[in-house]
XYZ file of C-alpha atoms in Angstrom:
673
model
C 38.009 -9.168 -13.870
C 34.605 -10.318 -13.749
C 32.368 -7.816 -15.314
C 29.692 -5.837 -13.027
C 27.077 -8.722 -14.405
C 28.539 -11.914 -12.664
C 28.800 -10.158 -9.041
C 26.478 -11.926 -6.503
C 23.342 -10.233 -5.298
C 24.978 -6.756 -3.055
C 23.032 -6.493 0.265
C 23.276 -3.044 2.146
C 24.149 -2.633 5.996
C 22.901 0.603 6.991
C 24.360 2.564 9.572
C 24.134 3.422 12.888
C 23.806 6.554 12.058
C 20.500 6.085 10.827
C 19.494 9.862 11.459
C 22.502 11.386 9.586
C 22.249 13.549 6.223
C 24.334 10.791 4.777
C 24.959 6.990 5.926
C 27.340 4.083 4.675
C 26.751 0.709 2.960
C 29.149 -1.876 3.292
C 29.340 -4.938 -0.058
C 28.415 -8.221 1.022
C 31.728 -8.876 -1.061
C 34.024 -6.409 0.462
C 35.258 -2.756 -0.411
C 34.251 -0.704 -1.774
C 32.370 1.329 0.777
C 29.937 4.171 -1.150
C 27.580 6.442 0.250
C 23.959 7.501 0.427
C 21.484 10.126 0.718
C 19.144 9.158 3.855
C 15.169 9.729 2.616
C 13.246 12.030 3.967
C 9.742 11.983 1.831
C 8.326 10.235 -0.240
C 5.215 10.863 -2.849
C 3.300 7.925 -4.043
C 1.850 8.227 -7.539
C -1.431 6.397 -7.425
C -3.807 5.313 -4.341
C -5.012 1.988 -4.831
C -4.276 -1.815 -4.023
C -0.752 -1.439 -4.027
C -0.350 2.271 -3.314
C -2.181 2.568 -0.650
C -1.554 -0.304 1.406
C 2.218 0.195 0.909
C 2.421 4.418 1.911
C 0.284 3.147 4.825
C 3.112 0.539 6.552
C 5.815 2.501 5.054
C 4.991 5.933 7.352
C 4.094 3.322 10.056
C 6.785 1.590 10.548
C 9.838 4.048 8.988
C 10.339 7.527 10.174
C 9.766 8.630 6.422
C 7.260 11.734 5.576
C 5.005 10.198 2.997
C 2.627 11.778 0.845
C 0.062 9.889 -1.557
C -1.707 11.860 -4.364
C -3.784 10.508 -7.086
C -5.967 12.042 -9.421
C -9.176 10.544 -8.452
C -10.751 13.140 -6.456
C -12.964 10.888 -4.606
C -10.058 8.359 -3.595
C -8.439 10.723 -2.403
C -11.521 12.092 -0.370
C -12.134 8.595 1.102
C -8.568 8.041 1.891
C -9.079 10.858 4.700
C -12.131 9.800 5.951
C -13.305 7.072 8.338
C -14.400 4.956 4.889
C -11.064 3.715 3.106
C -11.677 3.186 -0.047
C -10.552 -0.318 -0.662
C -10.859 -2.765 2.577
C -7.702 -5.298 3.749
C -8.499 -6.599 6.716
C -5.690 -3.854 9.421
C -5.333 -1.298 7.023
C -8.018 0.919 8.780
C -6.139 0.764 12.114
C -2.689 1.538 10.401
C -3.691 4.509 8.326
C -5.893 5.979 11.836
C -2.186 6.189 13.234
C -0.060 6.946 10.787
C -2.626 9.256 8.826
C -3.847 11.060 11.853
C -1.408 10.817 14.978
C -3.762 9.092 17.229
C -4.440 5.699 19.473
C -5.562 3.082 17.662
C -8.126 2.724 19.604
C -9.124 6.173 20.036
C -11.532 7.694 20.766
C -13.259 4.910 21.865
C -11.362 5.130 25.746
C -12.260 8.101 27.535
C -10.419 6.871 30.440
C -7.082 8.091 28.183
C -7.009 12.205 27.486
C -6.246 11.909 23.929
C -3.553 15.155 24.626
C -1.754 12.923 26.914
C 1.748 12.370 25.230
C 1.492 8.461 25.661
C -2.153 8.980 23.405
C -0.402 10.547 20.019
C 2.736 10.445 17.492
C 3.183 13.170 14.746
C 1.526 12.274 11.830
C 3.503 11.328 8.256
C 0.732 10.172 5.967
C -0.674 12.131 4.024
C -3.120 12.158 1.357
C -3.528 15.030 -1.566
C -4.648 15.613 -5.183
C -1.450 18.335 -5.162
C 0.397 16.589 -7.427
C 3.126 18.582 -8.460
C 3.590 19.842 -5.022
C 4.067 16.517 -4.052
C 6.975 15.615 -6.411
C 8.875 18.999 -6.507
C 9.281 17.899 -2.620
C 9.958 14.224 -2.170
C 13.828 12.588 -2.445
C 11.938 9.438 -3.643
C 8.885 8.475 -5.752
C 7.325 5.200 -5.868
C 5.174 4.536 -9.217
C 1.798 2.992 -8.224
C -0.419 3.420 -11.419
C -1.984 0.604 -12.497
C -1.343 -1.334 -15.742
C -4.319 -3.005 -16.957
C -3.774 -6.086 -20.509
C -4.365 -3.146 -23.712
C -7.663 -3.608 -24.923
C -7.101 -3.065 -28.726
C -4.268 -2.311 -30.834
C -1.269 -4.628 -30.683
C -0.668 -6.738 -28.348
C -4.691 -6.471 -27.763
C -5.465 -8.858 -24.436
C -1.985 -9.972 -24.148
C 0.257 -7.211 -23.523
C 0.649 -4.577 -20.749
C -0.811 -1.064 -21.055
C 1.526 1.338 -19.792
C 0.027 4.975 -20.825
C -0.624 5.368 -16.912
C 3.041 4.540 -16.409
C 4.602 6.669 -18.922
C 2.204 9.837 -17.999
C 3.287 9.264 -14.243
C 7.111 9.504 -15.537
C 6.240 12.450 -17.812
C 4.689 14.296 -14.743
C 8.149 14.198 -12.592
C 10.164 15.110 -14.988
C 8.332 17.852 -15.772
C 8.180 18.958 -12.633
C 11.328 17.731 -10.220
C 13.514 20.413 -10.389
C 15.931 18.382 -7.888
C 17.443 14.730 -7.799
C 15.070 11.805 -7.235
C 14.819 8.392 -6.673
C 12.071 6.959 -8.883
C 10.619 3.596 -7.581
C 8.136 1.146 -10.702
C 6.414 -1.122 -7.705
C 3.392 -0.980 -10.732
C 3.606 -4.136 -12.421
C 4.802 -3.804 -15.445
C 6.888 -5.978 -18.476
C 10.743 -6.863 -18.306
C 13.161 -3.474 -19.478
C 10.211 -1.519 -18.867
C 13.002 0.744 -16.674
C 14.766 1.359 -19.704
C 11.450 2.926 -21.217
C 11.265 5.561 -17.583
C 15.135 6.095 -18.217
C 14.436 7.648 -21.683
C 11.802 9.377 -20.802
C 12.876 11.235 -17.378
C 16.392 12.184 -18.939
C 14.803 13.473 -22.409
C 12.417 15.773 -20.629
C 14.261 16.757 -17.514
C 14.874 20.023 -16.774
C 18.966 20.875 -16.813
C 21.101 19.703 -13.899
C 18.713 16.722 -13.044
C 19.754 13.677 -12.460
C 17.272 10.495 -12.019
C 18.104 7.032 -10.382
C 15.174 4.254 -11.434
C 14.431 1.265 -9.258
C 12.274 -1.091 -9.430
C 10.508 -2.735 -6.304
C 8.084 -4.938 -7.578
C 5.218 -5.635 -4.533
C 4.462 -9.315 -3.227
C 0.776 -8.210 -1.658
C -1.609 -11.301 -1.208
C -5.312 -9.034 -1.519
C -6.758 -9.761 1.767
C -3.202 -10.313 4.203
C -1.645 -7.354 2.095
C -0.700 -5.408 5.681
C 0.477 -8.431 6.789
C 2.544 -9.171 3.745
C 3.461 -5.320 4.498
C 4.672 -6.070 8.158
C 6.390 -9.456 7.627
C 7.279 -9.984 3.812
C 9.311 -12.839 2.752
C 11.324 -10.925 0.863
C 11.913 -6.867 -0.507
C 13.524 -7.050 -4.166
C 15.236 -3.557 -5.203
C 16.700 -3.431 -8.567
C 18.934 -0.887 -9.624
C 21.876 -0.725 -12.799
C 24.633 -1.474 -11.559
C 26.425 1.710 -11.245
C 27.570 3.266 -8.482
C 24.844 6.008 -8.457
C 22.479 3.107 -8.786
C 24.153 1.460 -5.847
C 23.420 4.766 -3.614
C 19.611 4.587 -4.957
C 19.255 0.595 -3.648
C 20.731 1.418 -0.662
C 18.477 4.760 0.331
C 16.088 2.435 -0.071
C 16.644 -0.308 1.516
C 17.826 2.234 4.705
C 13.510 2.951 4.241
C 12.690 -0.464 4.362
C 15.297 -1.650 7.055
C 13.555 0.274 9.761
C 11.455 -2.484 10.091
C 12.303 -5.956 7.774
C 15.698 -7.584 8.769
C 18.808 -7.308 6.338
C 18.677 -10.841 5.199
C 15.453 -10.632 3.781
C 16.386 -7.161 1.336
C 17.644 -8.193 -2.167
C 19.380 -7.065 -4.642
C 19.746 -7.287 -8.068
C 19.790 -6.147 -11.637
C 16.818 -3.838 -12.713
C 15.571 -6.698 -15.384
C 15.360 -9.240 -12.770
C 14.056 -7.796 -10.599
C 11.220 -7.083 -13.284
C 11.169 -10.466 -14.366
C 10.756 -11.940 -11.246
C 7.764 -10.374 -9.943
C 6.236 -11.780 -13.196
C 7.313 -15.215 -13.016
C 6.163 -15.201 -8.966
C 2.534 -15.133 -10.215
C 3.154 -16.960 -13.028
C 4.125 -20.116 -10.570
C 1.464 -19.024 -8.081
C -1.123 -19.351 -10.937
C 0.376 -22.615 -12.630
C -0.268 -24.834 -8.871
C -3.599 -23.020 -8.588
C -4.371 -24.030 -12.635
C -2.888 -27.900 -11.768
C -4.922 -28.027 -8.959
C -7.905 -27.123 -10.492
C -7.258 -29.470 -13.021
C -6.808 -32.735 -11.112
C -10.244 -31.747 -9.166
C -12.023 -32.533 -12.911
C -10.438 -36.450 -12.509
C -11.066 -36.150 -9.146
C -14.878 -35.028 -9.733
C -14.971 -37.950 -12.419
C -13.504 -40.731 -10.704
C -15.017 -40.275 -7.166
C -11.643 -38.504 -5.886
C -11.709 -36.094 -2.915
C -9.470 -33.367 -4.502
C -8.775 -32.173 -0.971
C -7.496 -35.269 0.219
C -5.348 -35.597 -2.364
C -4.298 -31.607 -2.520
C -3.691 -32.294 1.205
C -1.466 -35.174 0.689
C 0.146 -33.369 -2.044
C 1.068 -30.302 0.212
C 2.651 -32.723 2.909
C 5.291 -33.234 0.492
C 8.125 -30.715 1.752
C 9.418 -30.668 -1.850
C 5.896 -28.735 -2.827
C 4.358 -27.644 0.596
C 0.582 -26.892 0.752
C 0.198 -23.069 -0.146
C -2.021 -22.091 -3.271
C -3.241 -26.143 -3.974
C -7.137 -25.310 -3.173
C -9.564 -26.264 -5.794
C -11.633 -23.476 -6.911
C -13.908 -21.846 -9.817
C -10.618 -20.157 -10.875
C -7.843 -17.748 -9.958
C -9.194 -13.949 -10.439
C -7.695 -10.725 -9.162
C -5.923 -8.005 -11.146
C -2.521 -9.913 -11.246
C -2.500 -13.306 -12.233
C -3.761 -13.180 -15.342
C -2.406 -9.901 -16.457
C 1.231 -11.332 -15.507
C 0.745 -14.180 -17.640
C -0.317 -12.602 -20.680
C 3.118 -10.544 -20.080
C 4.646 -13.461 -19.917
C 3.141 -14.750 -23.116
C 3.579 -11.885 -24.659
C 7.342 -11.326 -23.747
C 7.871 -14.954 -25.221
C 6.049 -14.867 -28.628
C 8.298 -11.040 -28.603
C 11.494 -13.048 -28.577
C 10.068 -16.036 -31.270
C 9.777 -18.657 -28.116
C 6.270 -19.784 -29.414
C 6.288 -23.279 -27.253
C 7.085 -21.273 -24.101
C 3.713 -19.027 -25.013
C 1.547 -21.724 -25.117
C 2.742 -23.415 -22.154
C 1.845 -20.400 -20.258
C -1.023 -19.974 -22.375
C -2.443 -23.143 -21.152
C -2.855 -22.032 -17.395
C -5.384 -19.195 -18.508
C -6.971 -21.796 -20.731
C -7.367 -23.802 -17.777
C -8.816 -20.820 -15.649
C -11.630 -20.468 -17.919
C -12.451 -23.688 -18.222
C -12.795 -24.092 -14.830
C -15.285 -21.845 -14.541
C -16.988 -23.119 -17.434
C -16.827 -26.861 -15.704
C -18.346 -25.226 -12.662
C -21.336 -23.298 -14.673
C -22.337 -26.918 -16.394
C -22.448 -28.674 -13.564
C -24.890 -26.207 -12.091
C -27.090 -26.617 -15.331
C -26.986 -30.264 -14.869
C -27.892 -30.048 -11.813
C -30.665 -28.367 -11.708
C -32.420 -30.745 -14.771
C -30.784 -28.864 -17.465
C -32.732 -25.620 -17.304
C -32.288 -22.473 -15.481
C -34.798 -20.677 -16.938
C -37.176 -18.473 -14.764
C -35.287 -20.329 -11.123
C -33.631 -17.969 -9.153
C -29.539 -18.720 -8.051
C -28.121 -16.469 -5.234
C -24.075 -15.811 -5.550
C -22.868 -16.139 -2.519
C -19.405 -13.726 -2.573
C -18.925 -11.006 -5.579
C -15.221 -10.416 -4.513
C -12.054 -12.574 -6.457
C -11.056 -13.888 -2.945
C -12.391 -13.310 0.740
C -10.742 -10.564 3.107
C -10.707 -8.085 -0.085
C -13.447 -5.475 -1.700
C -11.457 -6.172 -5.156
C -13.281 -7.532 -8.056
C -10.947 -7.326 -11.155
C -11.449 -10.247 -13.043
C -13.383 -12.054 -10.296
C -15.089 -15.793 -11.281
C -18.028 -14.405 -9.851
C -18.536 -11.911 -13.204
C -17.974 -15.031 -15.713
C -20.634 -17.359 -13.486
C -23.419 -14.117 -13.047
C -22.766 -13.778 -17.091
C -23.571 -17.673 -17.801
C -26.543 -17.797 -15.177
C -27.942 -14.443 -17.172
C -27.563 -15.951 -20.412
C -29.642 -19.540 -19.403
C -31.788 -16.850 -18.568
C -31.756 -16.872 -14.991
C -32.752 -14.999 -12.407
C -29.297 -13.919 -10.064
C -29.442 -12.341 -6.530
C -25.765 -10.925 -5.668
C -24.470 -11.248 -2.201
C -21.331 -9.951 -0.728
C -20.527 -8.014 2.463
C -17.607 -6.436 1.629
C -18.054 -5.450 -1.984
C -20.281 -2.118 -2.895
C -23.082 -2.514 -4.731
C -22.180 0.434 -7.043
C -18.907 -2.115 -8.096
C -20.724 -4.940 -8.593
C -22.778 -3.686 -11.053
C -19.548 -1.270 -12.681
C -18.415 -5.108 -13.462
C -21.303 -6.653 -14.435
C -21.895 -3.754 -17.008
C -17.734 -3.273 -18.410
C -17.644 -7.084 -18.557
C -20.268 -9.470 -18.290
C -22.432 -8.527 -21.497
C -25.439 -6.732 -22.331
C -26.253 -4.179 -19.176
C -30.132 -4.403 -20.283
C -30.341 -8.206 -19.128
C -27.916 -7.587 -16.461
C -30.570 -5.102 -15.104
C -33.356 -7.168 -15.674
C -31.951 -10.683 -14.304
C -29.819 -9.805 -12.045
C -30.475 -7.856 -7.875
C -27.861 -7.170 -5.187
C -29.001 -8.379 -1.795
C -27.963 -6.810 1.583
C -27.661 -10.346 3.219
C -27.415 -13.814 2.472
C -31.214 -14.796 3.771
C -32.542 -12.534 1.202
C -30.274 -13.288 -1.525
C -31.389 -17.064 -1.060
C -35.240 -16.434 -0.165
C -36.924 -18.570 -2.861
C -34.333 -19.448 -4.710
C -33.341 -22.947 -6.441
C -29.942 -23.134 -5.503
C -27.051 -21.158 -3.349
C -23.444 -20.742 -5.186
C -20.408 -20.100 -2.966
C -18.065 -18.297 -4.903
C -15.910 -16.406 -2.361
C -14.807 -18.224 0.561
C -15.716 -15.230 3.011
C -15.535 -17.367 6.258
C -19.292 -15.833 7.284
C -21.108 -18.844 4.840
C -19.026 -21.966 5.972
C -20.370 -24.361 8.794
C -17.423 -26.194 9.512
C -15.640 -26.013 13.019
C -12.842 -23.939 13.623
C -10.797 -24.512 16.244
C -7.714 -22.202 18.457
C -4.916 -24.857 20.262
C -2.182 -24.211 21.936
C 1.666 -24.323 20.790
C 2.120 -27.614 23.365
C -1.829 -29.525 21.605
C -3.427 -28.325 25.012
C -7.378 -29.182 25.272
C -9.736 -26.116 24.675
C -12.825 -25.409 26.375
C -15.922 -25.392 23.698
C -18.867 -23.108 24.222
C -22.535 -24.157 23.086
C -22.126 -22.530 19.463
C -18.979 -25.704 18.795
C -16.611 -22.980 18.867
C -13.463 -23.463 20.433
C -11.787 -21.167 23.064
C -8.137 -21.422 23.501
C -6.271 -21.485 26.775
C -4.391 -17.643 27.756
C -0.957 -18.731 25.961
C 0.830 -18.345 22.103
C -1.518 -20.217 19.550
C -1.814 -21.484 16.401
C -5.076 -21.580 14.120
C -6.565 -25.242 13.194
C -9.215 -25.884 10.523
C -10.275 -29.450 10.955
C -12.683 -30.265 8.258
C -15.715 -33.298 9.089
C -15.532 -34.501 5.940
C -12.451 -35.733 5.797
C -11.326 -35.452 9.389
C -7.942 -33.854 7.865
C -6.864 -30.854 10.188
C -4.265 -27.958 8.649
C -2.821 -25.914 11.602
C -1.523 -22.272 10.660
C 1.521 -21.350 13.453
C 1.403 -17.514 13.917
C 4.823 -15.948 13.902
C 7.023 -15.813 16.300
C 6.906 -12.895 18.944
C 8.965 -9.701 18.005
C 10.949 -7.889 21.005
C 9.921 -4.487 21.771
C 11.583 -2.155 24.262
C 9.455 -1.746 27.024
C 8.301 1.995 28.292
C 10.039 2.948 31.116
C 7.000 4.981 32.921
C 4.323 2.229 32.603
C 4.355 0.337 35.580
C 2.414 2.319 37.394
C -1.839 1.257 37.553
C -2.383 5.245 37.332
C -0.461 5.318 34.017
C -2.985 5.404 30.912
C -1.714 1.989 29.683
C -2.988 0.243 32.717
C -6.295 1.611 31.449
C -6.513 -0.085 28.370
C -9.581 -1.992 27.245
C -9.501 -5.465 25.980
C -9.808 -5.445 21.787
C -11.996 -7.866 20.537
C -12.010 -7.674 17.115
C -11.343 -11.206 15.802
C -10.914 -10.248 12.219
C -7.748 -8.484 13.454
C -6.252 -11.593 14.590
C -5.116 -12.164 10.615
C -2.947 -10.046 10.356
C -1.605 -11.113 13.942
C 2.547 -11.327 15.241
C 2.303 -12.715 18.888
C -0.646 -13.702 21.137
C 0.621 -12.862 24.679
C 0.301 -14.798 27.441
C -2.657 -13.367 28.665
C -5.489 -11.869 26.429
C -5.953 -8.412 28.100
C -3.670 -5.338 28.210
C -5.694 -4.633 31.899
C -2.932 -5.688 34.455
C 0.200 -4.244 36.067
C 2.163 -4.963 33.768
C 2.482 -2.887 30.911
C 2.647 -4.348 27.085
C 5.731 -3.999 24.894
C 5.696 -1.207 23.142
C 7.966 -0.419 19.452
C 10.462 2.754 19.394
C 8.796 5.663 16.870
C 9.819 8.719 15.567
C 6.990 11.139 16.064
C 5.518 12.752 19.568
C 2.514 15.692 18.479
C -0.263 14.796 20.066
C -2.596 16.428 17.293
C -2.903 15.916 13.355
C -0.731 18.968 12.867
C 1.339 20.587 9.384
C 4.042 18.556 8.032
C 7.059 19.674 9.881
C 10.609 18.354 11.018
C 10.583 14.506 12.311
C 11.943 14.595 15.784
C 12.674 10.990 17.575
C 11.193 9.922 21.119
C 9.171 6.645 22.067
C 5.831 6.561 21.961
C 4.772 4.721 24.950
C 1.294 3.175 23.959
C 1.187 -0.557 21.914
C 1.707 -0.724 17.906
C -0.978 -1.372 15.915
C 0.719 -4.787 14.952
C 0.146 -6.016 19.239
C -3.407 -4.504 19.494
C -4.412 -6.607 16.384
C -2.229 -9.754 18.121
C -3.958 -9.071 21.330
C -7.628 -9.491 20.486
C -9.469 -11.626 23.210
C -10.746 -15.518 23.027
C -13.135 -15.324 25.398
C -16.885 -16.565 25.376
C -18.445 -13.179 24.151
C -15.952 -12.985 20.844
C -16.656 -17.079 19.963
C -20.243 -16.219 20.669
C -19.936 -12.619 17.615
C -18.063 -14.904 15.568
C -20.724 -17.692 15.040
C -23.561 -14.906 15.129
C -22.004 -13.586 12.515
C -22.067 -17.194 10.444
C -24.830 -17.321 8.166
C -27.543 -19.902 9.591
C -28.248 -22.485 7.206
C -30.916 -23.699 8.622
C -32.899 -20.212 8.458
C -31.645 -20.618 4.598
C -32.928 -23.501 4.048
C -36.472 -22.592 5.093
C -36.478 -19.941 2.967
C -35.798 -21.909 -0.223
C -37.536 -23.504 -2.871
C -37.084 -27.484 -2.838
C -35.435 -29.529 -4.247
C -32.172 -27.517 -2.093
C -29.031 -27.482 -4.244
C -25.786 -26.211 -2.661
C -22.706 -25.601 -5.011
C -19.672 -25.487 -3.389
C -16.752 -23.552 -5.395
C -14.676 -22.837 -2.414
C -14.420 -25.673 -0.326
C -15.583 -24.011 2.770
C -18.872 -26.209 3.596
C -19.608 -29.211 5.568
C -21.307 -31.693 3.252
C -23.474 -33.842 5.736
C -24.409 -31.436 7.810
C -25.860 -28.962 5.254
C -27.274 -32.516 3.523
C -28.859 -33.671 7.390
C -31.116 -30.120 6.374
C -32.438 -31.145 3.124
C -29.750 -29.780 0.786
C -27.949 -31.522 -1.735
C -24.367 -30.367 -1.440
C -22.348 -30.513 -4.433
C -18.962 -28.844 -4.345
C -15.569 -28.716 -6.743
C -13.003 -31.559 -7.270
C -15.850 -34.375 -5.520
C -17.992 -36.235 -7.110
C -21.454 -35.408 -7.999
C -23.161 -36.563 -3.974
C -26.018 -38.161 -5.470
C -24.447 -39.295 -7.923
C -22.173 -41.461 -5.434
C -25.162 -42.572 -3.334
C -26.650 -43.737 -6.183
C -23.596 -45.735 -7.341
C -22.914 -47.266 -3.716
C -26.593 -48.392 -3.389
C -25.735 -50.269 -5.812
C -23.026 -51.917 -4.654
């Protein structure tokens, strides 16, 4: 008989009796059939970039009551306010619906009574400081705590610090009076689940049984909501025992309420843990690879964007993560590669460790290469000069600054005695100072040489150079077009913004430097049941205004055939198990349909009219205005490839970009020929 370890992954099919106390799962390899408990309450330990969005989308899309707890009282207060502690496109709307039980567009619609059943749902997302109570009431517990790289002791600078994971585990064991499913969602080294199992077993109260699952998150900051709504895959690792499979099936039931079963994969615990580390390491490898090529391009006159585009058209390679820049940042890539390095060295695989360490080395080299290029262009001297840094987040559409390349670049400029002005549209000033104080060097020097500004124009005033560090859309001066799926012609307004026809659409970016065009297809529309009573023009649905946020389009599901809901045909609606018109105390959940459009529908149905196009353009940086305020000669260093160099040169800028030969050097060379 084959061992359990050699069996294929198990795919669970939730029973149609979804609201029953016990449901049945079927294994793809046939009998036996096993039973498992339905999850009704989830507690999430940690309200950061993983715990917050994950809990919000889970509550919004499922019939489960989700409670998020954190030891940081200020963070919990922020989650219960209108100013969330983190920024993600679309997150506020998701939280508002699940947490407050109200329409995503309320109270902006005075014509729709808030007490109307079509305007509300029963809240099932709660943020609280009552940690022990939340643990005791939960059927399943997400562990979403921080796992930073160790800063001292054995494994310093490489191994993961699992102190928060252990503390959370001990709290669960001490408080739980009934059986619990404990789910690792934090990124952890392989076989961390074994440590969790041992701690829970040693500290459990009599008669209490725990099952540990690994369910790593694969969220990209800036697209976290979209990634949660439409994941490429959901991985659930469990022990290959009957109770382990039952626990995994319970979690599968939660996800299967909005994720197709073929995208939910089950495997053993250790494979699940290593899969997350491996995925991030491979993605970081691609970035370091294209950054290494960017150095060759700068030396030879090749264009890294053209090289990346040519390589990305190869179906074996694909276009993703092939954009050269100042180096990757964020909380995951570097930390996870260090985890693999430390694991490899612990196993005696030193050559393997050296291979993965090379990715980190290349990433650091890219930051310092960019710094040297800036210094060289500014006549090998930054003393007393002003450098305007555009962007501090490690990537656009997030407020996360962890491991941001901006930290290293600003530190390098300050070391050269340059005055640095920083502007980021989403990162709070307090967070910038915190990063610079912790990772940037002497806080005295930072306070003396660094200023944080409220606009790009203030930042660039009297500056010698502008450095693009984060690829925020507002910094770009490139053309953005929208095309229909059939290649329909576009309407074009005076601001050079392309207006799409009223049909399904794709986003097309055209680079004026290369002429290359990249198309991003929208996901296929989802089929939703329609409200039975929403055809009347007197129904509140007929009075919905047009949503107008172009930013929220980043997580759209489909582009409807009409850009407005104000028609005689009601928008499609999803089923939801909530109905209470106000946010009240927690109670039993009764299923019924909600006769209002889903958040995804709202986000996808934004208006493409000229007024929105004008708004998008008005929010972009006016580079002519920037030029009027800068010192001569004016330099722009494009670390993200978001600018049209020729357009800037027409304004009098000297344009330099990563992965492209120096414009001045190229002009001199071409002239000599």
